Coordinates of C-alpha atoms in Angstrom, one line a residue:
X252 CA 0.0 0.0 0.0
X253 CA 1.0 3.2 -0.8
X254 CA 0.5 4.8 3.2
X255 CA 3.0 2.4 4.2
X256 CA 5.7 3.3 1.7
X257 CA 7.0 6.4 4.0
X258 CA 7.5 3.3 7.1
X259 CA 9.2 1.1 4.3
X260 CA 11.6 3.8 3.4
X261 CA 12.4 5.0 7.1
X262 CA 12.9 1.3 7.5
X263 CA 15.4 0.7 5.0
X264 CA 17.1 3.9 6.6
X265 CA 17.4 2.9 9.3
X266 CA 18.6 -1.1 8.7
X267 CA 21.2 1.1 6.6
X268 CA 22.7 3.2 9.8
X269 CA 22.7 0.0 11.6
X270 CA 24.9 -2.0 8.8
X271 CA 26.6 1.2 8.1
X272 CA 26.7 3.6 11.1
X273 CA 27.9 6.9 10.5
X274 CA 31.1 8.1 11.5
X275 CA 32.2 10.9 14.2
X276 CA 35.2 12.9 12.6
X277 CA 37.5 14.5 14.9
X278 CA 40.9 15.6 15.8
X279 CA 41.4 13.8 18.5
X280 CA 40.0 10.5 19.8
X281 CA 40.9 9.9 23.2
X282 CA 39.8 6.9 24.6
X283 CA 39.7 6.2 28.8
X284 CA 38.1 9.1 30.8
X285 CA 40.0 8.6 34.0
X286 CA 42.3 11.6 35.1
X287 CA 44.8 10.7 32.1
X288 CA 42.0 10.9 29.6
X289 CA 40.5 14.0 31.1
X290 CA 43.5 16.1 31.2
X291 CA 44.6 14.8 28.1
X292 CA 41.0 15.7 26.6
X293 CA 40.8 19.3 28.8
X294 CA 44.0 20.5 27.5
X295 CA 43.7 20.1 23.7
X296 CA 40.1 21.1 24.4
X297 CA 41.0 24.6 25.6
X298 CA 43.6 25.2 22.3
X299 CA 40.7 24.7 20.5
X300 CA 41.0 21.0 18.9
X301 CA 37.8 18.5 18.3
X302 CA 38.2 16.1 20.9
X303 CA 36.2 13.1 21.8
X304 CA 36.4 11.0 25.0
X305 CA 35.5 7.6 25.3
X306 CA 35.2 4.9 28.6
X307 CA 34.2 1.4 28.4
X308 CA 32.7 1.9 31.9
X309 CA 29.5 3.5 32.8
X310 CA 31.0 6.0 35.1
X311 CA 34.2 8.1 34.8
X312 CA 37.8 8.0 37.0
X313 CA 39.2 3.9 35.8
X314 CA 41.1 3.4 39.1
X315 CA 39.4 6.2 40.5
X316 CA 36.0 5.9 42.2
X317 CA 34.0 7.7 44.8
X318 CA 31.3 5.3 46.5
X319 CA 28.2 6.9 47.3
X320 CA 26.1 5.4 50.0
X321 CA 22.8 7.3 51.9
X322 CA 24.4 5.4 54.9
X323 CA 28.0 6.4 54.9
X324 CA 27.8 9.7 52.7
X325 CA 30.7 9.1 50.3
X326 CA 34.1 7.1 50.4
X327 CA 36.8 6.5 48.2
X328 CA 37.0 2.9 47.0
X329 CA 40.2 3.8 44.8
X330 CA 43.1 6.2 44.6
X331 CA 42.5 8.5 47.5
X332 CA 45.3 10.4 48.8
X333 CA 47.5 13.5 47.7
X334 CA 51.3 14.9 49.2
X335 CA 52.3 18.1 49.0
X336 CA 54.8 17.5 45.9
X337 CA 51.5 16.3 43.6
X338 CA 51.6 19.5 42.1
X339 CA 49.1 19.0 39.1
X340 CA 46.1 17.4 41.4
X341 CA 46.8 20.3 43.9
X342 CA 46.4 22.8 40.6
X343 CA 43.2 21.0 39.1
X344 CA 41.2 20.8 43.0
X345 CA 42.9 24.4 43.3
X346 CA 41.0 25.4 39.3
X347 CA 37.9 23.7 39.9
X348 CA 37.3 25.3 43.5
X349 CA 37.5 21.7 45.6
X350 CA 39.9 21.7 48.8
X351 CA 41.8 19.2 50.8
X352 CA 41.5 18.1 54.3
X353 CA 44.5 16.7 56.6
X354 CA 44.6 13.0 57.2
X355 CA 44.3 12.9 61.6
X356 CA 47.4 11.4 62.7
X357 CA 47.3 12.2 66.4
X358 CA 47.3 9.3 68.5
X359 CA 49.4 6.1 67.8
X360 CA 50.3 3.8 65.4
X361 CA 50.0 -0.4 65.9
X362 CA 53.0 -2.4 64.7
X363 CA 52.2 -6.4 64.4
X364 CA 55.0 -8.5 63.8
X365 CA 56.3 -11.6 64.3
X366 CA 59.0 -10.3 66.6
X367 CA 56.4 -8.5 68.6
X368 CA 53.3 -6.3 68.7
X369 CA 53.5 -2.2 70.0
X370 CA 51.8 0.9 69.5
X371 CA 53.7 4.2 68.3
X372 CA 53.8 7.8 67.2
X373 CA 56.6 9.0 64.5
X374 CA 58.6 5.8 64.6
X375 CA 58.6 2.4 65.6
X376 CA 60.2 1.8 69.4
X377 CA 63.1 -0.6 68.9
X378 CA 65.5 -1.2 71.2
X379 CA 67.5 -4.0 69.9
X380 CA 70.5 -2.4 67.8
X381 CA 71.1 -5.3 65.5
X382 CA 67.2 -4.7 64.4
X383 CA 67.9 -0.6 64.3
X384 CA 71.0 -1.3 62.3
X385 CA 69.4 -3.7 60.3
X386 CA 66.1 -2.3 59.2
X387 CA 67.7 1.3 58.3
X388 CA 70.6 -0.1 56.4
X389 CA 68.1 -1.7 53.7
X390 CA 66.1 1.2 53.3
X391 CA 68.9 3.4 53.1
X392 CA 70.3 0.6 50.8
X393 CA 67.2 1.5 48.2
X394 CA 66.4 5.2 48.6
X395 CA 70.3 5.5 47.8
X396 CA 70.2 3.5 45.1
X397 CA 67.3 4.6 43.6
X398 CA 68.9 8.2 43.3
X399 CA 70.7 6.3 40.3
X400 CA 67.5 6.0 38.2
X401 CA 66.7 8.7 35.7
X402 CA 63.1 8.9 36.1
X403 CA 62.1 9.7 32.3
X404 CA 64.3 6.3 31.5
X405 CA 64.6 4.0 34.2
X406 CA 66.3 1.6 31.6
X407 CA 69.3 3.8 31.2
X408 CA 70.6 3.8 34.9
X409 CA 74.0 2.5 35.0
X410 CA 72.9 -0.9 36.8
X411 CA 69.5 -1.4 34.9
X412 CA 70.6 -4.7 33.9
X413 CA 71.8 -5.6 36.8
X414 CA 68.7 -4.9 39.3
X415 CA 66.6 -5.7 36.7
X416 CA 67.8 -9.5 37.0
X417 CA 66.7 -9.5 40.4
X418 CA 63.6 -9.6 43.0
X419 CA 62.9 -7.9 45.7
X420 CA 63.1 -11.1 47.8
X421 CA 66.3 -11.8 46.3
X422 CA 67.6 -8.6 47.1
X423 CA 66.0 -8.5 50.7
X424 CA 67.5 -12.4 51.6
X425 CA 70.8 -10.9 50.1
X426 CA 71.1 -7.8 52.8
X427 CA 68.6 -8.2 55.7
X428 CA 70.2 -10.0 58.4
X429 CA 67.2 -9.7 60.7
X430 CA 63.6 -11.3 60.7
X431 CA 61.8 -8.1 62.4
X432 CA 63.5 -6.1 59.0
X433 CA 62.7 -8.8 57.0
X434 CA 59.2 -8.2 57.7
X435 CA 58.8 -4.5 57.7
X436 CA 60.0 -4.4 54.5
X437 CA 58.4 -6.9 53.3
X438 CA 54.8 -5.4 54.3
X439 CA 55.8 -2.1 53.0
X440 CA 56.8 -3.3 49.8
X441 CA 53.8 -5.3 49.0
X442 CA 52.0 -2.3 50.0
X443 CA 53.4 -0.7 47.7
X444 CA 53.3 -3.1 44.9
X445 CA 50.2 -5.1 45.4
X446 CA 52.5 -7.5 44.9
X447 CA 54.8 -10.6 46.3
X448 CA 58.4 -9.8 46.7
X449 CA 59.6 -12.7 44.6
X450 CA 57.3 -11.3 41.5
X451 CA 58.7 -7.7 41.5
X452 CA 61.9 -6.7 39.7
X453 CA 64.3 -4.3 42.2
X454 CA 64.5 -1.9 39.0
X455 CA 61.0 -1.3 38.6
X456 CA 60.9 -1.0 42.8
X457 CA 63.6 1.4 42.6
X458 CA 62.4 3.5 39.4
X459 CA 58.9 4.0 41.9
X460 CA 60.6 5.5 45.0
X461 CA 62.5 7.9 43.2
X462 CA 59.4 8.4 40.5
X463 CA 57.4 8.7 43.7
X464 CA 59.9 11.2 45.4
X465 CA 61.7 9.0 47.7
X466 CA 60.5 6.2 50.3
X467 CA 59.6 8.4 53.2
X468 CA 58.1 10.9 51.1
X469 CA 55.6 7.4 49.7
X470 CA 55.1 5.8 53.0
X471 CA 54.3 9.1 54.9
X472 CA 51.0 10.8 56.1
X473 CA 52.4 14.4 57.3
X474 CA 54.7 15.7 54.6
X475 CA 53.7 12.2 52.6
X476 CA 51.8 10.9 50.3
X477 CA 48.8 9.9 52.3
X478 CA 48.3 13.4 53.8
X479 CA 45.3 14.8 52.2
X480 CA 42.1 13.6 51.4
X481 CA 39.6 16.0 48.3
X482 CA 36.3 17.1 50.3
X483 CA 33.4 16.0 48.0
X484 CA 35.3 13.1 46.5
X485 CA 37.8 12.8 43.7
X486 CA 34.5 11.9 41.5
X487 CA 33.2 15.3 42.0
X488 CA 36.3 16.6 40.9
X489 CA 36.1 14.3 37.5
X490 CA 32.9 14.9 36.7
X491 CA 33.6 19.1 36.9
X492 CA 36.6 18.4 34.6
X493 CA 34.1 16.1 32.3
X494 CA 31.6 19.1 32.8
X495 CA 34.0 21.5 30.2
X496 CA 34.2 19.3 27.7
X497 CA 30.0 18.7 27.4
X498 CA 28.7 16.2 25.3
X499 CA 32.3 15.0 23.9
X500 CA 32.3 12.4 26.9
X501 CA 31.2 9.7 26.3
X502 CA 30.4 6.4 28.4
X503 CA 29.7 2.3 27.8
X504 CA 31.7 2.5 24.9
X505 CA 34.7 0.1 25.2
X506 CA 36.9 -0.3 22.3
X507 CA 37.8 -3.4 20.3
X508 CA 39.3 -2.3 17.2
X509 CA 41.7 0.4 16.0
X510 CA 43.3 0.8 12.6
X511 CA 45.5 3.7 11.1
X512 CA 46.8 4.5 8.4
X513 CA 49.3 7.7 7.1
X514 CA 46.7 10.2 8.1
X515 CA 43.8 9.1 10.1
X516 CA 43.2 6.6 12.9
X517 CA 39.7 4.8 13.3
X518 CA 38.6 3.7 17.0
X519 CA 35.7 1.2 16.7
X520 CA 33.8 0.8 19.9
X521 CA 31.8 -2.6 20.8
X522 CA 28.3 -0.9 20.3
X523 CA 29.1 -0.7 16.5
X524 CA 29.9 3.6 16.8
X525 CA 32.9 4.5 15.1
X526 CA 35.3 7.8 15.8
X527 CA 38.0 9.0 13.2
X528 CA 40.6 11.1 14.4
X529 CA 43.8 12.5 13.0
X530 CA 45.5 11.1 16.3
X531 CA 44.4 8.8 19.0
X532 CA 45.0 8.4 22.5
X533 CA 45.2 5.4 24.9
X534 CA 45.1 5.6 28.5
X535 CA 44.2 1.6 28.1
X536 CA 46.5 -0.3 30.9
X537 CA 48.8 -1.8 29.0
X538 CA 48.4 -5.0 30.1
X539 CA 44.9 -4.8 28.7
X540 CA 45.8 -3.6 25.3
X541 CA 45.9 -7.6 23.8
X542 CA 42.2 -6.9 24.3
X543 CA 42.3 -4.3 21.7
X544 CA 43.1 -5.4 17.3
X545 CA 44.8 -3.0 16.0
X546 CA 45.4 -2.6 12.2
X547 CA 48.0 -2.9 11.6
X548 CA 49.3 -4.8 14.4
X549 CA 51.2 -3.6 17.0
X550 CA 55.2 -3.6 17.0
X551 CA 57.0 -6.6 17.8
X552 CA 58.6 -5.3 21.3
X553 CA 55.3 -3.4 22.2
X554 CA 53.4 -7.1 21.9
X555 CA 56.1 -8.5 23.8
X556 CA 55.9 -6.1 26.8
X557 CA 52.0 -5.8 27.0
X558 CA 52.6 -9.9 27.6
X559 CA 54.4 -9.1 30.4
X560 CA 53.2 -6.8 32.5
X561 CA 50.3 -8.0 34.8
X562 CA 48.0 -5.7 37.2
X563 CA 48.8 -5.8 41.2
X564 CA 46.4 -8.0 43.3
X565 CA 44.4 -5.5 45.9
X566 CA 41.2 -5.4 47.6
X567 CA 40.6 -1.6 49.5
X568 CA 38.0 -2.8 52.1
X569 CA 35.9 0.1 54.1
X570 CA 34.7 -1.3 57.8
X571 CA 32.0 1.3 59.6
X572 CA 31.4 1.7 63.1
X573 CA 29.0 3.6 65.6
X574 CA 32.0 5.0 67.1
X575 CA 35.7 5.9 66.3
X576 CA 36.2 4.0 69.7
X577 CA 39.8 3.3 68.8
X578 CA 40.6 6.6 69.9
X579 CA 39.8 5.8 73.4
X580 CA 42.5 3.7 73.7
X581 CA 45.0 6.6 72.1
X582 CA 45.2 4.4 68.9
X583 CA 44.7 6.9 65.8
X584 CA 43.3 3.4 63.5
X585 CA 46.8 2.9 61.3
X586 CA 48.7 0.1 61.3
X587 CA 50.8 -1.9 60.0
X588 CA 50.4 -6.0 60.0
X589 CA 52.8 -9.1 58.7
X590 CA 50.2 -11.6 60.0
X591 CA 46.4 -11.7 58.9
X592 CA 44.7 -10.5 55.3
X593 CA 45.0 -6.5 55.9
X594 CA 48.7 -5.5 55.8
X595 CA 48.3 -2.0 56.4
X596 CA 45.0 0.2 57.8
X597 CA 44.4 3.8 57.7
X598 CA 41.4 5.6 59.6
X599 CA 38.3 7.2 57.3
X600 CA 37.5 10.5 58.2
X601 CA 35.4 11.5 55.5
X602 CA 32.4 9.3 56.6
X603 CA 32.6 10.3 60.1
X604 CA 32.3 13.8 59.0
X605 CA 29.4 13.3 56.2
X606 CA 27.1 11.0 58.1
X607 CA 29.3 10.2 61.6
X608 CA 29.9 6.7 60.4
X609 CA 33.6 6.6 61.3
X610 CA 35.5 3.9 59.4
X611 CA 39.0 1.9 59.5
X612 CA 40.2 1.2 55.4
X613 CA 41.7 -1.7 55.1
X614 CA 44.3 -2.5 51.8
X615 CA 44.3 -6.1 51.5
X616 CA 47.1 -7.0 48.7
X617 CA 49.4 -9.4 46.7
X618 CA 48.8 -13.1 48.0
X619 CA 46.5 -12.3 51.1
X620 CA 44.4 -10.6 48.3
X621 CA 44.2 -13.6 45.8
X622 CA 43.3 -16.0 48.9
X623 CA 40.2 -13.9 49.5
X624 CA 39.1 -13.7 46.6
X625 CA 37.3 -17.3 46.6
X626 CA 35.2 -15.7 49.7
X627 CA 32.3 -14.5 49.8
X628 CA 31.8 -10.7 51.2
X629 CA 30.3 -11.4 54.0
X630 CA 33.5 -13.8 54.6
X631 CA 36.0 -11.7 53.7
X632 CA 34.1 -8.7 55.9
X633 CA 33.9 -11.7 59.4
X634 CA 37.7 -12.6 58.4
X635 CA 38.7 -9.0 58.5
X636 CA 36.8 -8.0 61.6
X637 CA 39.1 -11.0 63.8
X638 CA 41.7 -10.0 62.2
X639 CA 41.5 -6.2 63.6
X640 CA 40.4 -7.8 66.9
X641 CA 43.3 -9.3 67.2
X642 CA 45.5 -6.3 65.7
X643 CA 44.1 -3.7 67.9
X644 CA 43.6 -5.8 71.0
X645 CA 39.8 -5.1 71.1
X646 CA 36.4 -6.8 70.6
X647 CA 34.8 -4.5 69.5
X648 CA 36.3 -4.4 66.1
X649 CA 33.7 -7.5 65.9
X650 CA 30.8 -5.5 65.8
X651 CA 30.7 -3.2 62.5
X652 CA 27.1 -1.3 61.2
X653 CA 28.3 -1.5 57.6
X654 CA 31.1 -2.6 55.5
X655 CA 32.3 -1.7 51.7
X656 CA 34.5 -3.3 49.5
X657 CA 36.4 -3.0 46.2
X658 CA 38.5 -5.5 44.2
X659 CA 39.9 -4.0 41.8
X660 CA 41.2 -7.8 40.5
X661 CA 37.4 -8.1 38.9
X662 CA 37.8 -4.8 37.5
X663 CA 36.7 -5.9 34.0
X664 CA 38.5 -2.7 32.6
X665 CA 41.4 -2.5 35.2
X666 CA 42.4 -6.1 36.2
X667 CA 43.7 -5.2 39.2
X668 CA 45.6 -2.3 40.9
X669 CA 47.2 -0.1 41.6
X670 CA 49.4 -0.3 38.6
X671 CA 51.0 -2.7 36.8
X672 CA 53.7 -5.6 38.1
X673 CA 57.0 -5.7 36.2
X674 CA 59.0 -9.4 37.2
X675 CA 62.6 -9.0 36.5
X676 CA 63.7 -7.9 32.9
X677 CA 61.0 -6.3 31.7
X678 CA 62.0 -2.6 32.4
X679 CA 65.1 -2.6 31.0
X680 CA 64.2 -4.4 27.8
X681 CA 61.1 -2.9 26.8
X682 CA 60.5 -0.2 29.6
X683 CA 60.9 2.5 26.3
X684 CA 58.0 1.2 24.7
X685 CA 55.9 2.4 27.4
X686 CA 54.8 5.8 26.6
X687 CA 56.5 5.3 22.4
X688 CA 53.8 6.6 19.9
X689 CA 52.8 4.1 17.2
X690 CA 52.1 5.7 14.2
X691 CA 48.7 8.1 15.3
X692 CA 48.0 6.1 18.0
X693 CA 49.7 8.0 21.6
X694 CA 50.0 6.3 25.3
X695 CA 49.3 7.5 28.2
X696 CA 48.4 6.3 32.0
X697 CA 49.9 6.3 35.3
X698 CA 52.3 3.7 34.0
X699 CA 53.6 6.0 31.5
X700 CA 54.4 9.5 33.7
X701 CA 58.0 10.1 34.6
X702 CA 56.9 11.6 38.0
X703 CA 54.6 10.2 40.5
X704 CA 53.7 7.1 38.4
X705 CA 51.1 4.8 40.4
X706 CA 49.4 7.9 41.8
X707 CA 46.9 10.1 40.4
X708 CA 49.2 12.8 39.7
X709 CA 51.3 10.4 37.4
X710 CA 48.0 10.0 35.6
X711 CA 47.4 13.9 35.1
X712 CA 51.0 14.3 33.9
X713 CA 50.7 11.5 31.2
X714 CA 47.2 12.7 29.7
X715 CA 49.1 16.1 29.8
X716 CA 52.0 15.2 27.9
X717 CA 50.5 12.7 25.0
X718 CA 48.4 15.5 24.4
X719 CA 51.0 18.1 23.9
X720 CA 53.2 15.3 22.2
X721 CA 50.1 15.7 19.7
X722 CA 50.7 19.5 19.7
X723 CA 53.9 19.0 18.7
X724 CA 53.4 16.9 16.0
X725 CA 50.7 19.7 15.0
X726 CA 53.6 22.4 14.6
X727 CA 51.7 23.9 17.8
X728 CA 55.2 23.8 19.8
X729 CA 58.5 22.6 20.3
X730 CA 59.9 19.1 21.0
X731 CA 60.9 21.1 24.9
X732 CA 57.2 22.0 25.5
X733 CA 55.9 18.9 25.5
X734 CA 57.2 17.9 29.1
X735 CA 56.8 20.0 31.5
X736 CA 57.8 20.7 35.5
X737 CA 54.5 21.9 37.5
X738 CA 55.1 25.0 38.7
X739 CA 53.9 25.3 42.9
X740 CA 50.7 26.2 43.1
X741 CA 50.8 27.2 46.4
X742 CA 48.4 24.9 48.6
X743 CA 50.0 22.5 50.5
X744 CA 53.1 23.3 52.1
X745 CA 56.3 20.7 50.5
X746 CA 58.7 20.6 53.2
X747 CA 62.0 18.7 52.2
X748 CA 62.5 15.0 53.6
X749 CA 66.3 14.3 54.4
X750 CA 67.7 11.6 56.0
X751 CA 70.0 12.7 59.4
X752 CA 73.6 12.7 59.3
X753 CA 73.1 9.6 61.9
X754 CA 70.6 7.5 60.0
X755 CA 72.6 7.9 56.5
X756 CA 76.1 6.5 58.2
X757 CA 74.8 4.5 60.6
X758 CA 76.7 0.8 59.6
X759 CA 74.5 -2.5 58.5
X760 CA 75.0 -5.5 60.4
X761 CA 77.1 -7.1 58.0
X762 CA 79.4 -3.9 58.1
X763 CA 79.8 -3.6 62.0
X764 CA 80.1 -7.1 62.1
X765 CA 83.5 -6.6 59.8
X766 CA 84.5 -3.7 61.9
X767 CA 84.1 -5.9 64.7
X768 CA 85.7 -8.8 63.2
X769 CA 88.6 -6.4 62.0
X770 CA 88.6 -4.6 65.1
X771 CA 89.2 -8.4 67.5
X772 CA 91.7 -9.1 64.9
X773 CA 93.9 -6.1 66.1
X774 CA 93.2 -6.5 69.1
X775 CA 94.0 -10.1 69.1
X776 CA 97.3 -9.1 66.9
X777 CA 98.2 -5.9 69.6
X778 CA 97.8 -8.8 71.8
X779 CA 99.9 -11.6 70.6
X780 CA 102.8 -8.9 69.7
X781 CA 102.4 -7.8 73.2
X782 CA 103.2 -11.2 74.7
X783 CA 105.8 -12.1 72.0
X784 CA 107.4 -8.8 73.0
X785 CA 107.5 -9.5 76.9
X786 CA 108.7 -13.4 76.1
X787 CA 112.0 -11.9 74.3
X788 CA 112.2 -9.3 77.1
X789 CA 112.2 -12.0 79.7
X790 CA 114.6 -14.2 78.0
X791 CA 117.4 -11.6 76.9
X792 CA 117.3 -11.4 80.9

């Protein structure tokens, strides 16, 4: 019938956009709208280029992600904290009218070992001075030779090969002598890591302290890098950045297909859409990127290293309470575990604050993380709660109101967290082809920054750079514009970290037990001579 002929045609219109959808031109597809992807999208943006932004997920921030809850207000189930030397999150918080609070570190810290169990403030009370000796030789051992690593090419450092052949554990067995240092670094490097000793390569250990600004500076809350929290949420502060760039972000899009050629790139997303751009850029992990074709195919050594290069194993756990009772007994809610599933604890102020829910965040990583993950929540949540029974020396950690959890290891789009794992000679082989451009297509991601990589900030500076490494190729600037050193922006307060004169020539136990080897054998020697020298006397007599 002729009535239905206008239906027919619309039809055949729209089977026709379905078979062949049409195509978003651009300059710029950038595809992952964490804080690498926004920046990256907000700075060519504001110099006036077509941008797109696309995220697999159906919210924005990847490792990023602020839980809101009507019980608990809002906490942060990913990256969370800031220093004073993360210049560039201080600047955007600082742009988009957002502050930070202080982390409370007033009363003490608990210490669980296997040596022992104690509560402090500063630093850990040890009296032994084989353990004293021991503990800050090794980590006077790294941050020293960590100040070897040019942070823009790890792989260049004059013993890359070297510590690149070996573990953590291997270098730990090779220069701890003690079990209580043995164990403290251990927890602290798995903290760091989200990994097992034996799985991490010392390079890649090394290349984060002094990417991170130095061991301290990482593992610290005043004048470190847990010291500030973002009132509202770090997802407040994403979504204002999203906010300037309108309907050019775009979510539940993940890619599957990219193919270049001389002059354009094509990103083809799973829902059949399709973006061209005259450059592209990843903020994919890349470990994840074998789940992306690209046509052509990647290089050889860029295949090889996205092979190698697993995410860390962690689970951020969030346990709520009626009261912050802890603080009764003086004990601020950190600390610091070898034995039980949560090596490391830190106290939640935000919830406290929102709703007076205060919490106790729990980072449950590497192996400890990988056993749980077989549990059920409500498992995981009772196993927890005995274990802070037991670490804080009260029942009443048995008795939460709520509990939260992330793991990030189920992170469809993640894999893990917080950044990747690098197992001896991966670094210094293909560390280069990290942040290399291919072609049109341009890399960034925490793993990729030269400063602060693994944090936030990292992120920031990565999305910054690939996009003025785009500029660049524009004509828009020089090759020495397109990494840059964030100026202060004046709102936290860096104060230097140095080591004292004491702690840097303080001798490891190997050493004093030389000097006191060497020291008995003079006296042995003084002595000997000494009676030899009385015999002759005696007998010329």
């Amino acid at each position: 019938s002729v009535r239905y002929f206008p239906v027919y045609c619309k039809g055949l219109q729209l089977l026709k956009m379905i078979q062949n959808p049409p195509i978003k031109r651009v300059d710029v597809v950038i595809i992952g709208a964490g804080f690498a992807g926004l920046s990256a999208a907000k700075l060519l943006n504001e110099v006036g280029l077509d941008v797109v932004l696309i995220e697999a997920r159906d919210r924005l921030g990847g490792r990023v992600h602020t839980l809101r809850d009507p019980v608990i207000g809002y906490t942060e189930v990913g990256g969370g904290y800031v220093g004073p030397t993360q210049r560039c999150m201080q600047r955007l918080a600082k742009e988009f009218g957002m502050e930070w609070k202080i982390v409370r570190e007033v009363e003490k810290t608990v210490l669980s070992s296997k040596t022992g169990w104690q509560t402090f403030k500063g630093v850990p009370n040890i009296y032994d001075p084989i353990k004293i000796l021991d503990l800050n030789n090794i980590f006077q051992m790294v941050e020293k030779m960590s100040e070897e690593i040019p942070v823009e090419a790890p792989w260049k450092a004059p013993h890359a090969e070297e510590w690149d052949s070996m573990t953590m554990k291997e270098f730990m067995d090779k220069h701890c002598w003690t079990e209580f240092a043995k164990e403290i670094f251990t927890v602290s490097t798995k903290g760091a890591s989200c990994a097992e000793l034996h799985e991490v390569s010392l390079l890649q250990f090394l290349a984060g302290i002094k990417s991170g600004g130095g061991l301290v500076r990482m593992g610290s809350v005043e004048n470190g890098a847990q010291e500030r929290k973002l009132i509202g949420g770090l997802s407040t502060l994403l979504e204002r950045m999203a906010e300037t760039l309108g309907d050019k972000v775009l979510l539940s899009r993940p890619v599957i297909r990219i193919e270049q050629t001389e002059n354009i790139a094509m990103v083809y997303c799973e829902n059949g859409e399709m973006y061209e751009g005259k450059h592209v850029i990843s903020t994919i992990p890349q470990g994840l990127l074998n789940r992306v074709r690209f046509v052509p195919p990647l290089p050889p050594m860029k295949l090889q290293l996205i092979q190698r290069i697993p995410m860390g194993s962690v689970i951020k756990t969030m346990m709520f309470y009626e009261t912050a009772f802890w603080r009764d007994m003086n004990l601020s809610g950190m600390a610091m575990s070898h034995d039980g599933p949560v090596q490391t604890t830190l106290p939640d102020d935000f919830a406290e604050e929102e709703n007076n829910v205060p919490a106790i965040l729990g980072i449950i990583t590497a192996n400890e993380c990988r056993d749980m993950c077989d549990m059920s929540k409500e498992e995981r949540k009772n196993a927890i709660c005995k274990h802070y029974a037991k670490l804080f020396r009260c029942d009443k950690f048995l008795e939460p109101i709520y509990y939260v959890e992330k793991n990030w290891m189920e992170e469809e789009f993640s894999g893990g967290g917080y950044g990747n794992v690098m197992p001896p000679g991966v670094l210094s082989k293909y560390g280069k082809y990290l942040s290399e451009p291919i072609g049109k297509v341009y890399f960034a991601g925490e793993e990729t920054a030269t400063y602060h990589s693994g944090y936030m900030e990292g992120a920031v500076q990565s999305g910054e750079r690939a996009a003025r490494e785009i500029l660049h190729a524009l004509g828009r600037i020089p090759s020495d514009e397109i990494r840059q050193e964030e100026p202060y922006p004046g709102v936290i307060p860096e104060k230097p970290i140095e080591s004292s004169g004491i702690e840097r020539y303080l001798p490891s136990v190997g050493g004093l037990l030389k000097f006191l080897g060497f020291f008995g054998f003079i006296v042995a020697a003084m002595g000997i001579g000494i009676g030899v020298w009385k015999l002759n006397d005696a007998c010329s007599k």
